[in-house]
PDB file of C-alpha atoms in Angstrom:
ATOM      1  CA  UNK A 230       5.232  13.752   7.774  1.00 49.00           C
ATOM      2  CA  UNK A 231       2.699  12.970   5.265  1.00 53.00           C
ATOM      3  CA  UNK A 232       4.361  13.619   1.766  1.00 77.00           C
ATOM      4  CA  UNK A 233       1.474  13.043   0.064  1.00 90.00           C
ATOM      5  CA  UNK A 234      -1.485  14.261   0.404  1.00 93.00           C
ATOM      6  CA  UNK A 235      -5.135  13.341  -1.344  1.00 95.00           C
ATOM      7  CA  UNK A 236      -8.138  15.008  -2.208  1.00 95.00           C
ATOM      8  CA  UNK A 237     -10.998  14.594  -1.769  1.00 96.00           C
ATOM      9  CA  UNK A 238     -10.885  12.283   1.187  1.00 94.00           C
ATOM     10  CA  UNK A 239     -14.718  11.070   0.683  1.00 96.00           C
ATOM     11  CA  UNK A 240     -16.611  10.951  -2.687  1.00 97.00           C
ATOM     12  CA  UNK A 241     -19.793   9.549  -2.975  1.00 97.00           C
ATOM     13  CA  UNK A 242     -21.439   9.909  -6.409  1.00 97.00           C
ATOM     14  CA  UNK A 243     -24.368   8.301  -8.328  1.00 97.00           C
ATOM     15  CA  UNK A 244     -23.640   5.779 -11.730  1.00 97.00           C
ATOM     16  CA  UNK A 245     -23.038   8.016 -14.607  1.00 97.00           C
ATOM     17  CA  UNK A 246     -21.049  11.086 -12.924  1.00 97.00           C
ATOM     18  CA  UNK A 247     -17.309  11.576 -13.252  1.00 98.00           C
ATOM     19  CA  UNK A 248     -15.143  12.397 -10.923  1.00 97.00           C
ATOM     20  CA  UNK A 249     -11.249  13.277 -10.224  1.00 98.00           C
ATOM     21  CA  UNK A 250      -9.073  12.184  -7.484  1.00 98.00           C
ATOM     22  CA  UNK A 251      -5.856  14.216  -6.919  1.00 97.00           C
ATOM     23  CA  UNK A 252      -2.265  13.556  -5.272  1.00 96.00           C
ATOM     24  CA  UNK A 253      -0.386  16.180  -4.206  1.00 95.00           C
ATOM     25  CA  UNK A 254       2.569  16.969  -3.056  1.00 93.00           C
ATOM     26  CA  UNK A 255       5.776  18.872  -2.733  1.00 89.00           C
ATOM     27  CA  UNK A 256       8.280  16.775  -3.431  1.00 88.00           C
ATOM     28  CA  UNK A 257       9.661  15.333  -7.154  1.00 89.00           C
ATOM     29  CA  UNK A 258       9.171  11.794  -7.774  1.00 87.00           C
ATOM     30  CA  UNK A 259      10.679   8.929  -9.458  1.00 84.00           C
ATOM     31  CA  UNK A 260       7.483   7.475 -10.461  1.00 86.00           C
ATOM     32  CA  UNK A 261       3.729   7.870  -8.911  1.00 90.00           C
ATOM     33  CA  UNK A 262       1.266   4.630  -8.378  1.00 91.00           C
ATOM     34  CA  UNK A 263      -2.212   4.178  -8.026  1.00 95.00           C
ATOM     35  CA  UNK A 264      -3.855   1.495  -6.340  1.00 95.00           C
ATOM     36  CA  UNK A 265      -7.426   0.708  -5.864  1.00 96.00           C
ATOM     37  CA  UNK A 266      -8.178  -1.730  -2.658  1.00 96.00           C
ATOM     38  CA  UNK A 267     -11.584  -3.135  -2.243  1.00 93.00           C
ATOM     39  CA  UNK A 268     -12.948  -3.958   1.490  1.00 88.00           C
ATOM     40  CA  UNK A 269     -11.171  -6.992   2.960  1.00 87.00           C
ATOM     41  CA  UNK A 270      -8.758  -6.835   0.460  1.00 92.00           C
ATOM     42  CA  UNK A 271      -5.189  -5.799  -0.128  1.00 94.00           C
ATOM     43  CA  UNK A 272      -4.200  -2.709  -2.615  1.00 95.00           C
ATOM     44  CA  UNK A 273      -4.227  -3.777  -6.085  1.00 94.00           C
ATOM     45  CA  UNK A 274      -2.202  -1.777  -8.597  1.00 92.00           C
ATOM     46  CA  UNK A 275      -3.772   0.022 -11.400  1.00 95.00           C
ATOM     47  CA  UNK A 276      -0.924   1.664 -13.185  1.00 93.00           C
ATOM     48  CA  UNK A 277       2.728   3.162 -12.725  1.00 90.00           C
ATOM     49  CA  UNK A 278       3.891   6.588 -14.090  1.00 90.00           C
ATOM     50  CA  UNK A 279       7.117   7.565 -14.440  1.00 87.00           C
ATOM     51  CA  UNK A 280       7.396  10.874 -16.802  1.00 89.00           C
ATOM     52  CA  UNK A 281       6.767  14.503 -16.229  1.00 92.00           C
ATOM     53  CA  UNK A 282       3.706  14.558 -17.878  1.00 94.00           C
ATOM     54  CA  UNK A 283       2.759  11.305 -18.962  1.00 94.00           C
ATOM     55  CA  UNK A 284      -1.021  10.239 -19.651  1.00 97.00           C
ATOM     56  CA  UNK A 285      -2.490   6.865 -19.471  1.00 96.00           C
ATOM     57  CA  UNK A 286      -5.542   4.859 -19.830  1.00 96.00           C
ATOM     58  CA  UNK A 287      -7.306   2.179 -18.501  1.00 94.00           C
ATOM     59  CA  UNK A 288     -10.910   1.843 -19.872  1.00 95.00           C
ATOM     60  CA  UNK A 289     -12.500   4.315 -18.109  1.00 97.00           C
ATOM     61  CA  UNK A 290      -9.791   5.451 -16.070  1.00 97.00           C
ATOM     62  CA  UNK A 291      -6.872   8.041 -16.876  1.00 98.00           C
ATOM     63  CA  UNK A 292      -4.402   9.021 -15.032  1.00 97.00           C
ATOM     64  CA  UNK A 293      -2.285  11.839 -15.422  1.00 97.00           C
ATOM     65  CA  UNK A 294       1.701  12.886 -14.234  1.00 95.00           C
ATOM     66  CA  UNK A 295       2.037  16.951 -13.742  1.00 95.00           C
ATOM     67  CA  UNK A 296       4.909  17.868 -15.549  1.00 94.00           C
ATOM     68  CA  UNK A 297       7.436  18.479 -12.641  1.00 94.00           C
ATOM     69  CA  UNK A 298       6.558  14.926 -11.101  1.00 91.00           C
ATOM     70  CA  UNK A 299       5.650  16.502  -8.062  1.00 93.00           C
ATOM     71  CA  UNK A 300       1.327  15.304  -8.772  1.00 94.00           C
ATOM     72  CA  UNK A 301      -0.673  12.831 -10.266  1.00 96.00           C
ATOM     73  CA  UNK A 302      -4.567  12.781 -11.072  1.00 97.00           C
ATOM     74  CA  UNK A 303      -6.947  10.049 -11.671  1.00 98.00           C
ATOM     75  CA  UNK A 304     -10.567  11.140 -13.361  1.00 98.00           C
ATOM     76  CA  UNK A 305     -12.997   8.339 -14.096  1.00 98.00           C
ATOM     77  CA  UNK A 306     -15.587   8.832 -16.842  1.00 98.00           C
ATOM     78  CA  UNK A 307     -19.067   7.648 -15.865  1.00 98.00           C
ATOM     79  CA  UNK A 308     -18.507   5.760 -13.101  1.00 97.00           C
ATOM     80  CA  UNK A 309     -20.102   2.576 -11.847  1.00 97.00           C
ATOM     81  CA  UNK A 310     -20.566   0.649  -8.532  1.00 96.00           C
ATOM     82  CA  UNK A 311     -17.892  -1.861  -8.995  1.00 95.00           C
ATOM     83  CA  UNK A 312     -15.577   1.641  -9.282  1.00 96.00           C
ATOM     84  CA  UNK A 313     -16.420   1.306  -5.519  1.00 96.00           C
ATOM     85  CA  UNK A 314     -13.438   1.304  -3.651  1.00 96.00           C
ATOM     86  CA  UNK A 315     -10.739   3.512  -1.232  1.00 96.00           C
ATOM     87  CA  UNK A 316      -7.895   4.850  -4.142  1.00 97.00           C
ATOM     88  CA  UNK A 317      -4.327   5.027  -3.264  1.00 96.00           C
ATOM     89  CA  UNK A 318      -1.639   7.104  -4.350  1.00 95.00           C
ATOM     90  CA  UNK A 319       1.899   6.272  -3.752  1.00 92.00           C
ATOM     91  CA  UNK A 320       5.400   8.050  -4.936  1.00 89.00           C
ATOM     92  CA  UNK A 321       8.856   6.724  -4.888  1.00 80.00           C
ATOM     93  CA  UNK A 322      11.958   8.412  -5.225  1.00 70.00           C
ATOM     94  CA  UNK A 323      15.405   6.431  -6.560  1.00 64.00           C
ATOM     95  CA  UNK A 324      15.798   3.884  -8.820  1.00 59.00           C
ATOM     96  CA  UNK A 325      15.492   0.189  -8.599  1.00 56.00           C
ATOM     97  CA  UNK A 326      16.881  -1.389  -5.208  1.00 56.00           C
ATOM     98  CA  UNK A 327      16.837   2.180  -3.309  1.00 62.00           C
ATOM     99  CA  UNK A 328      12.431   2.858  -4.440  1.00 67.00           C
ATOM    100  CA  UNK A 329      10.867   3.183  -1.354  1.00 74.00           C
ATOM    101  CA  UNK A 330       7.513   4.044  -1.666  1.00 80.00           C
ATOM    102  CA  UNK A 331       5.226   6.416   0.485  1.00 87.00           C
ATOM    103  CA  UNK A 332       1.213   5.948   0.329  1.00 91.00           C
ATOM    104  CA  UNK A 333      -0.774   9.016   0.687  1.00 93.00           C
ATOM    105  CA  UNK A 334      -4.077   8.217   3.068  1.00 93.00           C
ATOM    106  CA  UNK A 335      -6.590   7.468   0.456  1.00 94.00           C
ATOM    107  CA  UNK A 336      -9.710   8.487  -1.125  1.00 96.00           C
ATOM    108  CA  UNK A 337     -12.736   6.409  -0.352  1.00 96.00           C
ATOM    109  CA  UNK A 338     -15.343   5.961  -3.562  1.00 97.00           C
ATOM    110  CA  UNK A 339     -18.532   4.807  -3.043  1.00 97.00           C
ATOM    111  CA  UNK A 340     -20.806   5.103  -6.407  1.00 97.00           C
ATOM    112  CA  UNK A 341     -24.648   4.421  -5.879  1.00 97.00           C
ATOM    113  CA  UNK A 342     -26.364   2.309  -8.636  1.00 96.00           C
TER     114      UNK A 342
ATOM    115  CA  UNK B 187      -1.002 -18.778  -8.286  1.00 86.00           C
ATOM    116  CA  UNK B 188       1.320 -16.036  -7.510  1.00 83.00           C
ATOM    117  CA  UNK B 189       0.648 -14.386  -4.020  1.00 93.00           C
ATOM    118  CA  UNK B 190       1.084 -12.845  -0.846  1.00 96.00           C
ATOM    119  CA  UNK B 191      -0.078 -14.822   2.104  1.00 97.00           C
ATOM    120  CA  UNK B 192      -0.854 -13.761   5.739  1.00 97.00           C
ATOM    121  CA  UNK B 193      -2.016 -15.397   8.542  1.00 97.00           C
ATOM    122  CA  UNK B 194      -3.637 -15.407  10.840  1.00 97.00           C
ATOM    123  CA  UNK B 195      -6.257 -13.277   8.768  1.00 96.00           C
ATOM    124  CA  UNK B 196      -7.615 -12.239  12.142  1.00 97.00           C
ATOM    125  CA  UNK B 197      -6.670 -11.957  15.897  1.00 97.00           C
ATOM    126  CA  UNK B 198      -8.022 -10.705  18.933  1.00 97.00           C
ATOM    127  CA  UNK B 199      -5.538 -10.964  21.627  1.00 96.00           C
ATOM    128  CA  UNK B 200      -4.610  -9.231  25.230  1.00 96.00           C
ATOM    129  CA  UNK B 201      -1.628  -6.507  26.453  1.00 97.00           C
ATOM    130  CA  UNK B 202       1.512  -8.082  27.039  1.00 96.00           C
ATOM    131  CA  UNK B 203       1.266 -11.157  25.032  1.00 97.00           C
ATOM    132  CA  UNK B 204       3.741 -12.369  22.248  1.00 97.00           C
ATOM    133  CA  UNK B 205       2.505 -12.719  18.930  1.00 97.00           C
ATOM    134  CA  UNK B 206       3.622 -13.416  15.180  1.00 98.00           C
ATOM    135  CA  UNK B 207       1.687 -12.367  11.512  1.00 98.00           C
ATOM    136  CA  UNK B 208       3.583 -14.624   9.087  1.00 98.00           C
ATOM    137  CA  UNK B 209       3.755 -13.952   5.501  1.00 98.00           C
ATOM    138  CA  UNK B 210       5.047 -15.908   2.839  1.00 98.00           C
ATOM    139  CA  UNK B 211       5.276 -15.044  -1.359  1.00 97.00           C
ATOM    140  CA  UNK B 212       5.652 -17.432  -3.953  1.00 96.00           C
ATOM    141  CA  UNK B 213       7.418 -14.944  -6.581  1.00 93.00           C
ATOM    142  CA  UNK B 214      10.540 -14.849  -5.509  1.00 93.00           C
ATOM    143  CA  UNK B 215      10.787 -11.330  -4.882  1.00 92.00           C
ATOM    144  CA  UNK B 216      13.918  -9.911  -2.673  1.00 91.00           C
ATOM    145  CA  UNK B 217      11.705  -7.127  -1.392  1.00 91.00           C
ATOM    146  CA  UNK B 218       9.251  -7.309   0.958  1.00 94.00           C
ATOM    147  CA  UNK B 219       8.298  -4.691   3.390  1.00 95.00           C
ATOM    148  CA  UNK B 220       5.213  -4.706   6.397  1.00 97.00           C
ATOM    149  CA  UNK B 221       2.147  -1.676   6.665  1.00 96.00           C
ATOM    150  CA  UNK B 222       0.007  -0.715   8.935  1.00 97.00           C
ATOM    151  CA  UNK B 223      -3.755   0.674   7.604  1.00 96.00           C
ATOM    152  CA  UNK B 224      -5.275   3.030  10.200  1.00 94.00           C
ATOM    153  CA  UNK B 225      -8.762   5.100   9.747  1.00 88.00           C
ATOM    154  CA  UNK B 226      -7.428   8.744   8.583  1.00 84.00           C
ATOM    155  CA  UNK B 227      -3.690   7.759   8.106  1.00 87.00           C
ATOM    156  CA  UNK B 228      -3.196   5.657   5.195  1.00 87.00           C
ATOM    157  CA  UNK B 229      -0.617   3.104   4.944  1.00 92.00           C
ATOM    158  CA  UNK B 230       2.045   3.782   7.220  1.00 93.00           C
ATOM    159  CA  UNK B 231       5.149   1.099   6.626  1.00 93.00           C
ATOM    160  CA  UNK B 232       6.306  -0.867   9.198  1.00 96.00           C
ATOM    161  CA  UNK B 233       9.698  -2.231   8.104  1.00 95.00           C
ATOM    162  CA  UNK B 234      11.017  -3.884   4.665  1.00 93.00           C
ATOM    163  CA  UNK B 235      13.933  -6.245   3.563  1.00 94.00           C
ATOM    164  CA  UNK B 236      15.806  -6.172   0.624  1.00 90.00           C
ATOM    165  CA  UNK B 237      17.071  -9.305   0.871  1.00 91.00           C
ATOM    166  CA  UNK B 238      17.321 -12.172   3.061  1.00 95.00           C
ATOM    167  CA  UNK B 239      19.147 -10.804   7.053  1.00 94.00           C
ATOM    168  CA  UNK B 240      18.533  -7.327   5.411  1.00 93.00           C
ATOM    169  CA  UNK B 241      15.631  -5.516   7.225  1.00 95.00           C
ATOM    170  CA  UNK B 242      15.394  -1.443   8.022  1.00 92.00           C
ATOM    171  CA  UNK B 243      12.678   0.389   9.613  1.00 93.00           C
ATOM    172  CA  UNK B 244      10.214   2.212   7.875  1.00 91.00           C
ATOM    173  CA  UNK B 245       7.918   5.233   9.358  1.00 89.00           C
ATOM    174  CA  UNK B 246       6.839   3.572  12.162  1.00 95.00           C
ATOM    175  CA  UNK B 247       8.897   0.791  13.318  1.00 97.00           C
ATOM    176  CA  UNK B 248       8.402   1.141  16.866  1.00 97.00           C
ATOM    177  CA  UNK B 249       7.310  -2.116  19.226  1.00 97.00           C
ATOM    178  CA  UNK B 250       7.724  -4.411  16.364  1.00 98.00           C
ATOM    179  CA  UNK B 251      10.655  -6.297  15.086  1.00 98.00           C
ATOM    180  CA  UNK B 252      10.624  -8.709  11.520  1.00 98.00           C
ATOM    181  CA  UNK B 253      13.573 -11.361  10.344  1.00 96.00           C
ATOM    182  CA  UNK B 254      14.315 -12.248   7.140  1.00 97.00           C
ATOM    183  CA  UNK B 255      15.779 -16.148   7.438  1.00 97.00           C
ATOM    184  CA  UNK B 256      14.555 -16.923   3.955  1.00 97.00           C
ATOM    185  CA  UNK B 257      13.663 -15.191   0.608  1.00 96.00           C
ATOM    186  CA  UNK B 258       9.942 -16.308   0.821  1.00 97.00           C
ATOM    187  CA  UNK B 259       9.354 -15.503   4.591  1.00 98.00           C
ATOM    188  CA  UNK B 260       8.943 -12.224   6.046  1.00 98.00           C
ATOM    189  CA  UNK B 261       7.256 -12.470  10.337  1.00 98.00           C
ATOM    190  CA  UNK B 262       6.055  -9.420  11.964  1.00 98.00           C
ATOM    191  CA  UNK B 263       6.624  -9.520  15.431  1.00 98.00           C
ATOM    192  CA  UNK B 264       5.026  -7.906  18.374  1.00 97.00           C
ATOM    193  CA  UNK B 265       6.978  -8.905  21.547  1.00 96.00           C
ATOM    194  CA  UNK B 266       4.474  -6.961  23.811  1.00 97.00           C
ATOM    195  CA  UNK B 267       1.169  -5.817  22.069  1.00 97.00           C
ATOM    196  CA  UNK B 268      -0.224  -2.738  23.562  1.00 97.00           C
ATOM    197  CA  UNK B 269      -3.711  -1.574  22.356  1.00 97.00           C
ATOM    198  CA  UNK B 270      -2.107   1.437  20.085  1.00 97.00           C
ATOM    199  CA  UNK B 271      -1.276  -1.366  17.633  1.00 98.00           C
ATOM    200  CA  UNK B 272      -4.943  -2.263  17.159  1.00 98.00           C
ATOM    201  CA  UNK B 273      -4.777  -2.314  13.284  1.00 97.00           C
ATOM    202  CA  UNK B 274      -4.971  -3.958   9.793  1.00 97.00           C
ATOM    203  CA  UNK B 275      -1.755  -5.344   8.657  1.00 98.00           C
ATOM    204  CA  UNK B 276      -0.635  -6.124   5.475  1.00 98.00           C
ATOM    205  CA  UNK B 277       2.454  -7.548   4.020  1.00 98.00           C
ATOM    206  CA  UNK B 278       3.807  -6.379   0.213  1.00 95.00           C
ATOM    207  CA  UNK B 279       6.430  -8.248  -2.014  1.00 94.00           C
ATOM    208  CA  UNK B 280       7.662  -7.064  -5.080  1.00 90.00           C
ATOM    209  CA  UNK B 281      10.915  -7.786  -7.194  1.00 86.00           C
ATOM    210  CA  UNK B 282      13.899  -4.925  -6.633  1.00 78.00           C
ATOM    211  CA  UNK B 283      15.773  -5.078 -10.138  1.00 66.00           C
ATOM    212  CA  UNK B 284      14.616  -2.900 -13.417  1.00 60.00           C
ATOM    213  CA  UNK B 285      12.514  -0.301 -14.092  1.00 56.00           C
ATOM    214  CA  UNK B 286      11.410   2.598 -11.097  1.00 54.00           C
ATOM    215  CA  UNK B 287       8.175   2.076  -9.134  1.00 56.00           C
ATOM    216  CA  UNK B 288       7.969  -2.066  -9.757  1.00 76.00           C
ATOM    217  CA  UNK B 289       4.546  -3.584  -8.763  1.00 82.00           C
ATOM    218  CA  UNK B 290       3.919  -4.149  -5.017  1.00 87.00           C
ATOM    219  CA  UNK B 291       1.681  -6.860  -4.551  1.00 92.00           C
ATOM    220  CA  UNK B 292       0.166  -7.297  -1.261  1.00 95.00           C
ATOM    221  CA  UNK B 293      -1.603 -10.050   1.056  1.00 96.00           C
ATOM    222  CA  UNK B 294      -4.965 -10.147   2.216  1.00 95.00           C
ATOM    223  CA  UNK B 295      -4.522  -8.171   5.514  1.00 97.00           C
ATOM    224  CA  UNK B 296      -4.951  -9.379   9.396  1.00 98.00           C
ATOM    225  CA  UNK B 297      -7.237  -7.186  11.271  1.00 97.00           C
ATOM    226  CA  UNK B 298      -5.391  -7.764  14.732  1.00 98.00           C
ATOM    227  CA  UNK B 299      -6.744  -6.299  17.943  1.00 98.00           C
ATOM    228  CA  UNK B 300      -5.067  -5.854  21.223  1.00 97.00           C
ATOM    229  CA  UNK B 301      -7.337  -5.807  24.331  1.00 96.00           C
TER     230      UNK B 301
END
């Protein structure tokens, strides 16, 4: 059962555009995580958010909690080729020892110079 | 440096035969878990320990088996590879105490191949 689920699967955009990548799903979590992984590479976490509602930023990047923890979006203002990359959502439910977290399948970004 | 390290980083191997991914972490974290990447499916996990002899299966735990001898150490295990577990593998750590959703940090992957 895939609890979460992401949209758009594909984006491929030119330098400049923005874009949003959403992460949906029925369930209420604990927290939400996004993780960008680069080709050959392992995921690499961007940020953690863990209240209904909560907004942060990185650079270009922000990243957004819906308000009943059950979504999470990430919109990235003019983007450029080294935003290139397949974006990963994950949610966890329980605290601490008892977080297990599920990965939703992806979006892959690929931004043309 | 602190990381996650897997090897081999690649293998092409045959039906039937034994075969071990070891990974090792350097941050003395009690968690460490095992995922499969697949085309369309995402990361799917294999199994995880909380500790060292505590393992549990994840979503898709079938024809693999891990130990968990020491903190740092975490082997996947694939007693008899059958081509359905042509895959990329990668192996996550991160540290179980404090706040909700602590930082996994994850190895470099081994693109394995069963023929």
């Amino acid at each position: 059962t895939q609890l979460l689920e992401q949209s758009p699967q594909f984006l491929s955009i030119q330098e400049g555009e923005n874009l949003t990548v959403y992460c949906n799903s029925s369930s209420v979590f604990s927290s939400l995580q996004w993780y960008r992984q680069e080709p050959g590479e392992g995921p690499v976490l961007l940020v953690t958010v863990v209240t209904g509602g909560e907004v942060k930023k990185l650079k270009r990047l922000t990243f957004q909690f819906g308000d009943a923890r059950k979504d999470s979006s990430l919109h990235i203002t003019a983007a450029q080729p080294g935003d290139t990359g397949l974006y990963l959502c994950a949610g966890g439910r329980g605290p601490g020892g008892s977080y297990i977290p599920t990965f939703g399948r992806g979006t892959s970004l690929i931004v043309h110079p | 440096e602190a990381q996650v390290t897997q090897n081999p980083r690649y293998l092409i191997t045959v039906t039937g035969k034994k075969l071990t991914v070891t990974c090792s972490q350097n941050m003395n974290h009690e968690y460490m878990s095992w995922y499969r990447q697949d085309p369309g499916l995402g990361l799917r996990q294999i199994y995880y320990s909380m500790n060292v002899e505590v393992t549990d299966k994840g979503d898709v735990p079938e024809g693999y088996k891990v130990s968990r001898k020491e903190k740092r150490n975490f082997p996947l295990i694939l007693e008899s590879p059958s081509p359905n577990q042509t895959s990329l593998y990668f192996c996550a750590s991160r540290r179980l105490a404090g706040e909700r959703g602590n930082e996994q940090f994850f190895g470099p992957g081994t693109r394995l191949t069963v023929l």
